[in-house]
Tab-separated table of C-alpha atoms in Angstrom:
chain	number	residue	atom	x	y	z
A	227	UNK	CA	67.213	8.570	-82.993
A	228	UNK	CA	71.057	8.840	-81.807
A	229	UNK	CA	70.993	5.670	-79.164
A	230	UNK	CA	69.645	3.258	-82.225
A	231	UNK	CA	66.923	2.150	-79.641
A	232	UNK	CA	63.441	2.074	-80.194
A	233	UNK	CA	62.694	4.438	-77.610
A	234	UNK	CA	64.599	7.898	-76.824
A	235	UNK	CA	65.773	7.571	-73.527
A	236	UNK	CA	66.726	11.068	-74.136
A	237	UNK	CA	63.524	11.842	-73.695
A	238	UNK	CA	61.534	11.387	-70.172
A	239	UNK	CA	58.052	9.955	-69.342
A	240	UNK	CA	57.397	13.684	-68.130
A	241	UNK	CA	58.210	15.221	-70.956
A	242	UNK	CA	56.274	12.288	-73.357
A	243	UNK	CA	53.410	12.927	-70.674
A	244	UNK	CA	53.697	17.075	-71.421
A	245	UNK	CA	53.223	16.422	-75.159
A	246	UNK	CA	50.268	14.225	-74.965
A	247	UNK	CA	48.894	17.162	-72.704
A	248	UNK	CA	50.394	19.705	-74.844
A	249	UNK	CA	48.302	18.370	-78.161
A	250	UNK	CA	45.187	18.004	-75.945
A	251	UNK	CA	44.848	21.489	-75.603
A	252	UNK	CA	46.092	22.992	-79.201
A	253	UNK	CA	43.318	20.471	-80.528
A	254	UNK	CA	40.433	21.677	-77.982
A	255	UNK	CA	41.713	25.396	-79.112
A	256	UNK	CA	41.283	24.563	-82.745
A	257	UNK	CA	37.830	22.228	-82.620
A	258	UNK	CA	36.534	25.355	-80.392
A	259	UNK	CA	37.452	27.990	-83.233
A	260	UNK	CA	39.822	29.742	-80.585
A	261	UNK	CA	42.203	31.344	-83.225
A	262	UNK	CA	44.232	33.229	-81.386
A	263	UNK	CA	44.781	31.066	-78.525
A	264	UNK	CA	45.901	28.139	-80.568
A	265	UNK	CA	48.100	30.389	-82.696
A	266	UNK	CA	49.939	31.351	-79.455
A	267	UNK	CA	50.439	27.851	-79.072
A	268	UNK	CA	53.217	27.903	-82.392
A	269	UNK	CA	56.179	29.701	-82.321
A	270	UNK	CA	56.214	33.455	-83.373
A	271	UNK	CA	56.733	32.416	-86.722
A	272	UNK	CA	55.820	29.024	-86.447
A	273	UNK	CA	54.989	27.281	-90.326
A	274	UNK	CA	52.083	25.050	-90.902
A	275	UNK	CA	52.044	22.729	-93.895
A	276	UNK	CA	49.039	20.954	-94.580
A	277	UNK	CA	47.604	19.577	-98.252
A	278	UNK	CA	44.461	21.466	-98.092
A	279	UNK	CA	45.774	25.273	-98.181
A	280	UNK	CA	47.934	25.741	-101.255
A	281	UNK	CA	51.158	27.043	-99.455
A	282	UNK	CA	52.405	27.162	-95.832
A	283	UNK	CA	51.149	29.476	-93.277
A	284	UNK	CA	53.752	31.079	-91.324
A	285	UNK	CA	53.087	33.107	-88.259
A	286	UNK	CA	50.550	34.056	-85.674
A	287	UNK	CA	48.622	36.252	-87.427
A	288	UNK	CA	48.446	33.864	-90.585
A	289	UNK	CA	47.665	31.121	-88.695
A	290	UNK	CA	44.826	32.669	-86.493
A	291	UNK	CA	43.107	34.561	-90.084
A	292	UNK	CA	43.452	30.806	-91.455
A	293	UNK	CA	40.820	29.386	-88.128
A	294	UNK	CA	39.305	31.975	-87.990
A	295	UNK	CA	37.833	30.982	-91.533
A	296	UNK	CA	37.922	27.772	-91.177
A	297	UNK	CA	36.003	28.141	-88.203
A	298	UNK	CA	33.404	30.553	-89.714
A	299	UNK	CA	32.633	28.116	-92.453
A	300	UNK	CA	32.191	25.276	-90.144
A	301	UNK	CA	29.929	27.350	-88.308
A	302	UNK	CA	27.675	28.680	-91.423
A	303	UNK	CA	27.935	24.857	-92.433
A	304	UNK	CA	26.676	23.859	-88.666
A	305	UNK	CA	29.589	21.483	-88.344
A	306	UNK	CA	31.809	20.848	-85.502
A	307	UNK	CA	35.407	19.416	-86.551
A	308	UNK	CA	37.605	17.033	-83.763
A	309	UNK	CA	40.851	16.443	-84.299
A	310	UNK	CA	42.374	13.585	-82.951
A	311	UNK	CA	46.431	13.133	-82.501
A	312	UNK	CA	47.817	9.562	-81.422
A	313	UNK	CA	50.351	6.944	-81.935
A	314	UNK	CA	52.896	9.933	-80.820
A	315	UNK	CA	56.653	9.262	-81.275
A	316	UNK	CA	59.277	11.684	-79.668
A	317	UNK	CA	62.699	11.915	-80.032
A	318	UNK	CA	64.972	14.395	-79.219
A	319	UNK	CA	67.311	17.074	-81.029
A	320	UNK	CA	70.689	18.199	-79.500
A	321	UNK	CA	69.573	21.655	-79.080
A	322	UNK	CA	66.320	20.049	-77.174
A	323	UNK	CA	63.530	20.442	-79.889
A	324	UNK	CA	61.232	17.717	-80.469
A	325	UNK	CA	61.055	15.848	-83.319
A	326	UNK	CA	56.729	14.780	-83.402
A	327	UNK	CA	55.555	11.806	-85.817
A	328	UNK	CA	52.059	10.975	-85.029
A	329	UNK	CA	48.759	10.025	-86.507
A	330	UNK	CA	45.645	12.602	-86.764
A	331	UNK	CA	42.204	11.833	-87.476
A	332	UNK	CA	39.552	14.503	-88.381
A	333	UNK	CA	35.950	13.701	-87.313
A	334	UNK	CA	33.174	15.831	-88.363
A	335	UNK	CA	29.577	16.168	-87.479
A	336	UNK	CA	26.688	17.567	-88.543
A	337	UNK	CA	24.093	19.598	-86.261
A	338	UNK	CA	20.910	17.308	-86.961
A	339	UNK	CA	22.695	14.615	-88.738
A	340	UNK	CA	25.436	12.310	-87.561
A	341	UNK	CA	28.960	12.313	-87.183
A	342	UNK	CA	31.772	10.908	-89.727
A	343	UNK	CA	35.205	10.100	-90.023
A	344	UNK	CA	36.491	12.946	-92.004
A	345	UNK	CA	40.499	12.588	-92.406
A	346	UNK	CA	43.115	10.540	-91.087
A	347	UNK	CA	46.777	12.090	-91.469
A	348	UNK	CA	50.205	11.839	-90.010
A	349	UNK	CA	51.592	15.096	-88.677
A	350	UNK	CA	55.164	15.637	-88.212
A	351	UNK	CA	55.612	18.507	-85.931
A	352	UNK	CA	58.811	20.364	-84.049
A	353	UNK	CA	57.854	21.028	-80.992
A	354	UNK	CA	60.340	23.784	-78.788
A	355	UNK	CA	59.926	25.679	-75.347
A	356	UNK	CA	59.443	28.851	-74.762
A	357	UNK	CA	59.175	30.528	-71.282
A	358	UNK	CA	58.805	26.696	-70.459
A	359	UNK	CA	56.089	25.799	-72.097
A	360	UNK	CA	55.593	23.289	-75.597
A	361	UNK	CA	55.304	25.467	-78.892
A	362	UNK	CA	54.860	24.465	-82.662
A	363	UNK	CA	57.818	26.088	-84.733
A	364	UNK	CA	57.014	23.807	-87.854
A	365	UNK	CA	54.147	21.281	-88.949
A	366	UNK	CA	54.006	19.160	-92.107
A	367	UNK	CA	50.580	17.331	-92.253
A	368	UNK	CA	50.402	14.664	-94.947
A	369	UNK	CA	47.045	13.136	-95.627
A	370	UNK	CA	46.982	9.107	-96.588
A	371	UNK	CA	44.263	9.400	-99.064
A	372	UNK	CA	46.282	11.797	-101.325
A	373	UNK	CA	48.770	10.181	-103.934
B	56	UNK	CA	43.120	27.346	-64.389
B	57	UNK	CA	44.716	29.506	-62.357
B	58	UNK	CA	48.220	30.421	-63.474
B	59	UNK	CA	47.188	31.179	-66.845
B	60	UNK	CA	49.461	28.762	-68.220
B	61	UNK	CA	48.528	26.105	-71.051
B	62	UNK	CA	49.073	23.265	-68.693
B	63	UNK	CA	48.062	23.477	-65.180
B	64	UNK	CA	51.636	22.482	-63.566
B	65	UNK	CA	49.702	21.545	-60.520
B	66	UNK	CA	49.056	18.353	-62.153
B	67	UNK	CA	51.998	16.173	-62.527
B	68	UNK	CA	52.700	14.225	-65.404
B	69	UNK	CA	51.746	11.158	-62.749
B	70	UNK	CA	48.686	12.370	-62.552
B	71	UNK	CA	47.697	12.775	-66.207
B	72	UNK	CA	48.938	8.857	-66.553
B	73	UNK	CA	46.797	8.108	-63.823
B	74	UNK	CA	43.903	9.939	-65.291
B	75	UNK	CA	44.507	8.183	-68.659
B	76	UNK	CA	44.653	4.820	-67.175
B	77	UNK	CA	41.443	5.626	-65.074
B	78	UNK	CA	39.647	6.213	-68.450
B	79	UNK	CA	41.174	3.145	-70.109
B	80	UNK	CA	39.570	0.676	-67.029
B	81	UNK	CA	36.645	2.530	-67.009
B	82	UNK	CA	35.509	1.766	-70.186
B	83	UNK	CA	36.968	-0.982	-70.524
B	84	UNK	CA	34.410	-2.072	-67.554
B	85	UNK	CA	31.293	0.082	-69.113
B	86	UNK	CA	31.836	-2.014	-72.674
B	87	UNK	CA	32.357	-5.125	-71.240
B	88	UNK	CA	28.723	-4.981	-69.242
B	89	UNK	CA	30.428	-5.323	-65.754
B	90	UNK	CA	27.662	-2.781	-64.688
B	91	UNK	CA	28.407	-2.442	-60.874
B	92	UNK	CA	32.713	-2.332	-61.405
B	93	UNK	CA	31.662	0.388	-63.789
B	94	UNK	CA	29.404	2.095	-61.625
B	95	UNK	CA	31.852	2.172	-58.548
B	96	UNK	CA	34.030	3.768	-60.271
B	97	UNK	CA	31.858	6.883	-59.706
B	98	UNK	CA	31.421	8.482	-55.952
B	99	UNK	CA	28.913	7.240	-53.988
B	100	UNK	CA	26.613	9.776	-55.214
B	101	UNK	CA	28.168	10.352	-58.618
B	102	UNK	CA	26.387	11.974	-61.515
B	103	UNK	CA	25.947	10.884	-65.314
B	104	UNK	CA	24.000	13.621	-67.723
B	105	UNK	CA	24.191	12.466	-70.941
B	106	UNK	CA	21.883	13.219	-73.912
B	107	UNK	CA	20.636	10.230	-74.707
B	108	UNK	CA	19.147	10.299	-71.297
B	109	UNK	CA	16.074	12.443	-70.342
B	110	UNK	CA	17.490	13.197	-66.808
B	111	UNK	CA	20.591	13.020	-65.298
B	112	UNK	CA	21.539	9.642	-63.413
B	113	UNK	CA	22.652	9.905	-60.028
B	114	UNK	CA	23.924	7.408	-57.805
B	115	UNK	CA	25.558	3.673	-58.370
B	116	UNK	CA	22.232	1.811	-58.229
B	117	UNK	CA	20.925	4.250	-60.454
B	118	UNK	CA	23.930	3.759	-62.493
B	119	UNK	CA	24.786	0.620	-62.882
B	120	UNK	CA	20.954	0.068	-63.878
B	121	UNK	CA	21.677	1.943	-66.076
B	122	UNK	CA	24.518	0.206	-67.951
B	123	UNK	CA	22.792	-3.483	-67.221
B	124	UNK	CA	19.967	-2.410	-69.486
B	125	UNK	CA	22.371	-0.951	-72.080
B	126	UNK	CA	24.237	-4.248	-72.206
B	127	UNK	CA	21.024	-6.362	-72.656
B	128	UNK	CA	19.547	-3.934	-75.540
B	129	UNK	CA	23.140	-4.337	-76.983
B	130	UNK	CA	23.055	-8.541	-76.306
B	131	UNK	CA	20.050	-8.904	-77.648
B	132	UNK	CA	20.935	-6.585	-81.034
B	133	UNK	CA	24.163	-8.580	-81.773
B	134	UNK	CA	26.292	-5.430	-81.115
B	135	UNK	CA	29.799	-4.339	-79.374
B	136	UNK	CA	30.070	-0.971	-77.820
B	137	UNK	CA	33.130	0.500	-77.388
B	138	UNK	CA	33.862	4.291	-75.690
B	139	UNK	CA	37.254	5.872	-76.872
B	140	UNK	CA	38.116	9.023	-74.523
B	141	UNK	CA	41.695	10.764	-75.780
B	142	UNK	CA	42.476	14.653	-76.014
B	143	UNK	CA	41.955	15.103	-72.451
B	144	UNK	CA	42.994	18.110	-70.662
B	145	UNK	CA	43.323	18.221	-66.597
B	146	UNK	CA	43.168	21.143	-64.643
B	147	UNK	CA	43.487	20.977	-60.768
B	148	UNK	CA	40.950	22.705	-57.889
B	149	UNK	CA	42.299	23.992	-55.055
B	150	UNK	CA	40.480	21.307	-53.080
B	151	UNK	CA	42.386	18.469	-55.161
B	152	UNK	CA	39.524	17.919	-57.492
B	153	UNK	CA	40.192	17.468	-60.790
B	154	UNK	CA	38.591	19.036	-63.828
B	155	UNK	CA	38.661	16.903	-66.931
B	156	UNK	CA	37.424	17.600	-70.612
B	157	UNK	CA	38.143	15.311	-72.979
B	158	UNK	CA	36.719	14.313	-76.332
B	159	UNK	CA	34.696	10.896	-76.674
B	160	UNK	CA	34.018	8.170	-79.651
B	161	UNK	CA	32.020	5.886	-79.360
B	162	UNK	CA	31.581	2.594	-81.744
B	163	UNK	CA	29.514	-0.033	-82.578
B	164	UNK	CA	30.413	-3.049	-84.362
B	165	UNK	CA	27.405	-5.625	-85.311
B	166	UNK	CA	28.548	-9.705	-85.258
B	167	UNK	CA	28.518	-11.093	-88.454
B	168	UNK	CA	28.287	-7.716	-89.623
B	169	UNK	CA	30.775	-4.655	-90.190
B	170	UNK	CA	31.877	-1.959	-87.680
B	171	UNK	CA	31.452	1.734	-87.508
B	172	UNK	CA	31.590	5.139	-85.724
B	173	UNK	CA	28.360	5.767	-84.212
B	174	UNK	CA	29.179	8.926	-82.051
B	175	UNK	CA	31.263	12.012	-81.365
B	176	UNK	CA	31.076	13.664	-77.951
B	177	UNK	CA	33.079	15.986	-75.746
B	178	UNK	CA	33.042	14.708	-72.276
B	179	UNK	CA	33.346	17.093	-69.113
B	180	UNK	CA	34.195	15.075	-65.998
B	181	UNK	CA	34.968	15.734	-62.358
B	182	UNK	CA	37.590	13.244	-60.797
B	183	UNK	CA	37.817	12.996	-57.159
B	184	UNK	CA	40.020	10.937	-55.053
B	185	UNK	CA	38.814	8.701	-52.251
B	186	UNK	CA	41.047	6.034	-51.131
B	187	UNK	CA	44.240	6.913	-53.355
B	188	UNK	CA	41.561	6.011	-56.228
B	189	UNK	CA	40.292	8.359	-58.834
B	190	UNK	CA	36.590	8.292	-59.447
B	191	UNK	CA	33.786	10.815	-61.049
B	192	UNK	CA	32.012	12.990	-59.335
B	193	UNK	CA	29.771	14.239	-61.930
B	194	UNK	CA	30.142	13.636	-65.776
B	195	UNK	CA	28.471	15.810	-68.720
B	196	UNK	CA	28.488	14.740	-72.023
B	197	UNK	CA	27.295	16.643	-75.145
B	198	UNK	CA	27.320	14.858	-78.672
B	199	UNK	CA	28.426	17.243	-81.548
B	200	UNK	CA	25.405	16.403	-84.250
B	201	UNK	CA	23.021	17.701	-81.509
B	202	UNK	CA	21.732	21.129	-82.102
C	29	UNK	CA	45.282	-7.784	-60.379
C	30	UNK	CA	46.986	-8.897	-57.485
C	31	UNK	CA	45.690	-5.741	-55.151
C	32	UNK	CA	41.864	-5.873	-56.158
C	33	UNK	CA	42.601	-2.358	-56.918
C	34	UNK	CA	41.724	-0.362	-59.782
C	35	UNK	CA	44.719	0.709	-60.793
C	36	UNK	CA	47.417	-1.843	-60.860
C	37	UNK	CA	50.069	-0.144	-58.383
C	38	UNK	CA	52.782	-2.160	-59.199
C	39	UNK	CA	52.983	-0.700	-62.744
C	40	UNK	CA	54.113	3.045	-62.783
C	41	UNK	CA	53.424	6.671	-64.567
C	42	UNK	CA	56.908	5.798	-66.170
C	43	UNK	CA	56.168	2.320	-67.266
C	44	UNK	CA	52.323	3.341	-68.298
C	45	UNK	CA	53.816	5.871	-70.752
C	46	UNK	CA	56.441	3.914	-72.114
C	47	UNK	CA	53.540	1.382	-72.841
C	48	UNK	CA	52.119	3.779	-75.097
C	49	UNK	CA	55.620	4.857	-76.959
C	50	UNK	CA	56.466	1.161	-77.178
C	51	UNK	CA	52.622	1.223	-79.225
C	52	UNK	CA	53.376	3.747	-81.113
C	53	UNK	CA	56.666	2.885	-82.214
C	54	UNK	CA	55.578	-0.582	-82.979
C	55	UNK	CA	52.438	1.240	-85.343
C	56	UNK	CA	54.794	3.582	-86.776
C	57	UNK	CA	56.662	0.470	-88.249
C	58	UNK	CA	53.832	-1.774	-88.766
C	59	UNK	CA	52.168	0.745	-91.414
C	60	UNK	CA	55.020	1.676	-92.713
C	61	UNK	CA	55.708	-1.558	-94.002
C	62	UNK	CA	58.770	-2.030	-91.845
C	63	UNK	CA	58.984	-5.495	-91.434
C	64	UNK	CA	62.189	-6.275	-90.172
C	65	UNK	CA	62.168	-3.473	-87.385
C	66	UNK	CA	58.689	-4.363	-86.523
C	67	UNK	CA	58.943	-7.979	-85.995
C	68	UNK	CA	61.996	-6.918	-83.669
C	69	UNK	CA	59.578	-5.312	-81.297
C	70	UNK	CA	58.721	-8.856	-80.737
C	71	UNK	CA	60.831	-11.445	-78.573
C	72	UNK	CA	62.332	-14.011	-81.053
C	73	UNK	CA	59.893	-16.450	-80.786
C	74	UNK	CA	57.022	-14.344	-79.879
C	75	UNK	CA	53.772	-14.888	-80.770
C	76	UNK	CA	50.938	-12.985	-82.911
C	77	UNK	CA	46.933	-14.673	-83.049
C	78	UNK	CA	44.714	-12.763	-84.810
C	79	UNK	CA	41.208	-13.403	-86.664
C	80	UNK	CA	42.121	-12.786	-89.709
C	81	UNK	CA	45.337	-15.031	-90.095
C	82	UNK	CA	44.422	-18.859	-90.142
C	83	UNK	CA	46.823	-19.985	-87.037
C	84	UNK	CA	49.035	-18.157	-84.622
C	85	UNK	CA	52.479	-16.622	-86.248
C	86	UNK	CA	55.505	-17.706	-84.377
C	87	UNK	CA	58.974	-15.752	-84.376
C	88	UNK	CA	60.444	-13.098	-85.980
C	89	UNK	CA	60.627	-14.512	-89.560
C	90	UNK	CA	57.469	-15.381	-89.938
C	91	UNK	CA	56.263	-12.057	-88.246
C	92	UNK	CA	58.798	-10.387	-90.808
C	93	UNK	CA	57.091	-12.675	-94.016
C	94	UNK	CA	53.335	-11.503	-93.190
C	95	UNK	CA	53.947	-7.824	-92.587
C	96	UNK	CA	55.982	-8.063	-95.650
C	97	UNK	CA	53.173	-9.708	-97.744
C	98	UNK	CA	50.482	-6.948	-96.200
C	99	UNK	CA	52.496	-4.292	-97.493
C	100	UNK	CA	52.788	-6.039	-100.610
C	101	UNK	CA	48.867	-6.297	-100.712
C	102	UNK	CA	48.451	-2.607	-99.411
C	103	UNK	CA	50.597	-1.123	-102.085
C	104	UNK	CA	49.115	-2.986	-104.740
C	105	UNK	CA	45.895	-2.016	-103.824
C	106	UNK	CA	46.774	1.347	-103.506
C	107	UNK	CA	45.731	1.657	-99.608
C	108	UNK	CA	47.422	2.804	-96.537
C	109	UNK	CA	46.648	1.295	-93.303
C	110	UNK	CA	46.719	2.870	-89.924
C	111	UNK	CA	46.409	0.928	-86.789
C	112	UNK	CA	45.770	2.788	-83.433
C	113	UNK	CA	45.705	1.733	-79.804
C	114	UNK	CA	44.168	3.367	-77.326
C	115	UNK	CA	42.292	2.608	-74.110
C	116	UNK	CA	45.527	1.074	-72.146
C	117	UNK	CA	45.454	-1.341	-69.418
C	118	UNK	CA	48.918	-2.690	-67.983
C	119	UNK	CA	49.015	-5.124	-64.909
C	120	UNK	CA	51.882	-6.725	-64.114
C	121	UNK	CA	52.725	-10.430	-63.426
C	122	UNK	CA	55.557	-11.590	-60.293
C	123	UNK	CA	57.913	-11.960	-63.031
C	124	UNK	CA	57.770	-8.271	-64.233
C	125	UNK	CA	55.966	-9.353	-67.452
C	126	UNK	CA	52.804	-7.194	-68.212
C	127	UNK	CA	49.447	-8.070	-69.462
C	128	UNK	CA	48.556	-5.116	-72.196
C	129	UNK	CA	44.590	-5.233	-72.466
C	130	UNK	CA	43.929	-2.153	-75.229
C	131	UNK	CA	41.036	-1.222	-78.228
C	132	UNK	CA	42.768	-1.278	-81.319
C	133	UNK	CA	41.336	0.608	-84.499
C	134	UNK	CA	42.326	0.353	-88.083
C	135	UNK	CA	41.686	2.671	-90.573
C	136	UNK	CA	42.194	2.193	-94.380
C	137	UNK	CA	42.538	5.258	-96.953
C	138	UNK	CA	42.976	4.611	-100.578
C	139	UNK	CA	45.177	6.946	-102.317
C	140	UNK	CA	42.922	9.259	-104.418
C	141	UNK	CA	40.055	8.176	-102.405
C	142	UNK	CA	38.644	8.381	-99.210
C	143	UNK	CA	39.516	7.173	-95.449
C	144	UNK	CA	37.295	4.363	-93.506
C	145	UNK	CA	37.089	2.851	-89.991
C	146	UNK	CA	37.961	-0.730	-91.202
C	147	UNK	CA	37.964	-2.701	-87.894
C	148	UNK	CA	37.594	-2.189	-84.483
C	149	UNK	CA	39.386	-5.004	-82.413
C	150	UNK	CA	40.389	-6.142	-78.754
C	151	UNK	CA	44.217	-6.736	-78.090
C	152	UNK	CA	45.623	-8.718	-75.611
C	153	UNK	CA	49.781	-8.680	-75.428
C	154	UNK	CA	52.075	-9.834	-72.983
C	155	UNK	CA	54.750	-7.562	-72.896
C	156	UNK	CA	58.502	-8.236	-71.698
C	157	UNK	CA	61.824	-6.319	-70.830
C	158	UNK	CA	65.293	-7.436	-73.192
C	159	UNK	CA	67.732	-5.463	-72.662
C	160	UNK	CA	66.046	-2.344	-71.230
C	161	UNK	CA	63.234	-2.632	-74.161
C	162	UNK	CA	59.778	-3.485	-74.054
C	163	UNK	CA	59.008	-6.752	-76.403
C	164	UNK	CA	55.641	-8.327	-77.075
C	165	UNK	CA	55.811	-11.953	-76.436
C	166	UNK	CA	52.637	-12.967	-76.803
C	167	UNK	CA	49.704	-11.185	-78.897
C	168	UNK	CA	45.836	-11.998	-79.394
C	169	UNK	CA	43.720	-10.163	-81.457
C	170	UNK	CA	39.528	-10.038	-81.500
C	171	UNK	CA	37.465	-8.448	-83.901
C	172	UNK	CA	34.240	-7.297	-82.729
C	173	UNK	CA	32.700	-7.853	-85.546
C	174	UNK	CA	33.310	-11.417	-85.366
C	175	UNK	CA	30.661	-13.775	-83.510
């Protein structure tokens, strides 16, 4: 970050506050297989880059077809996915994006059986505003169990 | 919530630290055993439905009965409990009452022995204030391997 | 805490949060091997006890030389560690020093394998303020699994 500090003062308790809330709610829209309210929560053509689907997904409609399946499958599997984002760093950009490094775990249960820990990732996102409120415009998930 | 908005902007950013702090002493009580701190930290008349329960518990004798017997079974078995709450959204009533869903781990770790994830829940909580202090109202909890 | 209150009201929504950046700064550099820039988030002679090392770690070099080593270990082995806090308490002590009582997970992956829970822990810091910054000066670690 520009100061060299550990923290970006450029960046205020409120706003570090607003992210935590921010992720809170894109990961109860994607556990609850609510495609195309979590897709409003990227950027028109917001890009998603994760190791599981072979190239990045860019846009809304992209990115709600891709939870739609995923949550389809889930459903015909009777699982139910949680997503987990912590250990959040923010720093700031000149033009006021957010520059997101944090860690996500993926938990997954089965209906009738018991409940595992699925993933754990870091996810590097850019967060922006639009109309005020926290968007996705990119996301590049990395997962530590691939070389 | 109301406005249609992601985040309800009638909660402050003060208020979703205080709610995350909340969580952090309350379990911190419930999986240390201090059954009747734990159980104050509901109303008076506070409610507890959780699965594993056959009815819902209501009340803080009722409650902190409750946890006194957990934390013998778990004495007595060797283990460590210990309730993780994160993704938690807050949404505002217009009587001040808050509406919380967040999700919930829960883990058990046997002495002498290894640790591991026993459960993942969704938590649905309402927070009330009564002297300047948060506390629940009523709590629902659903695990995600039950049908 | 001094008040008898839940809530420690001498520690703010600003200071809670930056509690939690300071964390997962101090993560961030941990797991990434970052040994220098992690031991930094410690005061020069702070202090680090935990289970697994055979006495407490004093000051920055040594800090720097066991991190160091870990990585070492970690890359040989072909794993990545993850270490998350979560469940934050902060009180605050006359002299502005906080006492940081947190859960603290870590979670192993090995490259072209899978992802584990490896230990679930207690940690205890005292945290200071050097020059605007949050430091750890004192650290103690429990493992639950550990009689």
């Amino acid at each position: 970050m520009p100061s060299g500090r550990l923290l970006d003062t450029a960046v205020s308790g409120r706003e570090y506050g607003e992210v935590q809330r921010f992720y809170a709610h894109h990961m109860q829209l994607l556990d609850g297989g609510e495609a195309e309210k979590w897709a409003a929560t990227f950027t028109e053509d917001g890009t998603f880059r994760v190791p599981t689907l072979p190239e990045p997904v860019r846009g809304r409609t992209a990115l709600t077809a891709v939870v739609r399946q995923g949550a389809e499958e889930r459903e015909k599997a009777g699982e139910v996915h949680r997503h987990w984002h912590g250990m959040i760093t923010v720093d700031s950009r000149p033009d006021g994006a957010l520059d997101v490094v944090c860690y996500a775990l993926v938990f997954v249960s089965v209906k009738g059986g018991s409940s595992r820990l699925h993933r754990v990732c870091v996810c590097r996102d850019v967060l922006v505003r639009e109309e005020g409120e926290l968007r996705v415009r990119s996301r590049f998930v990395t997962r530590d169990d691939m070389p």
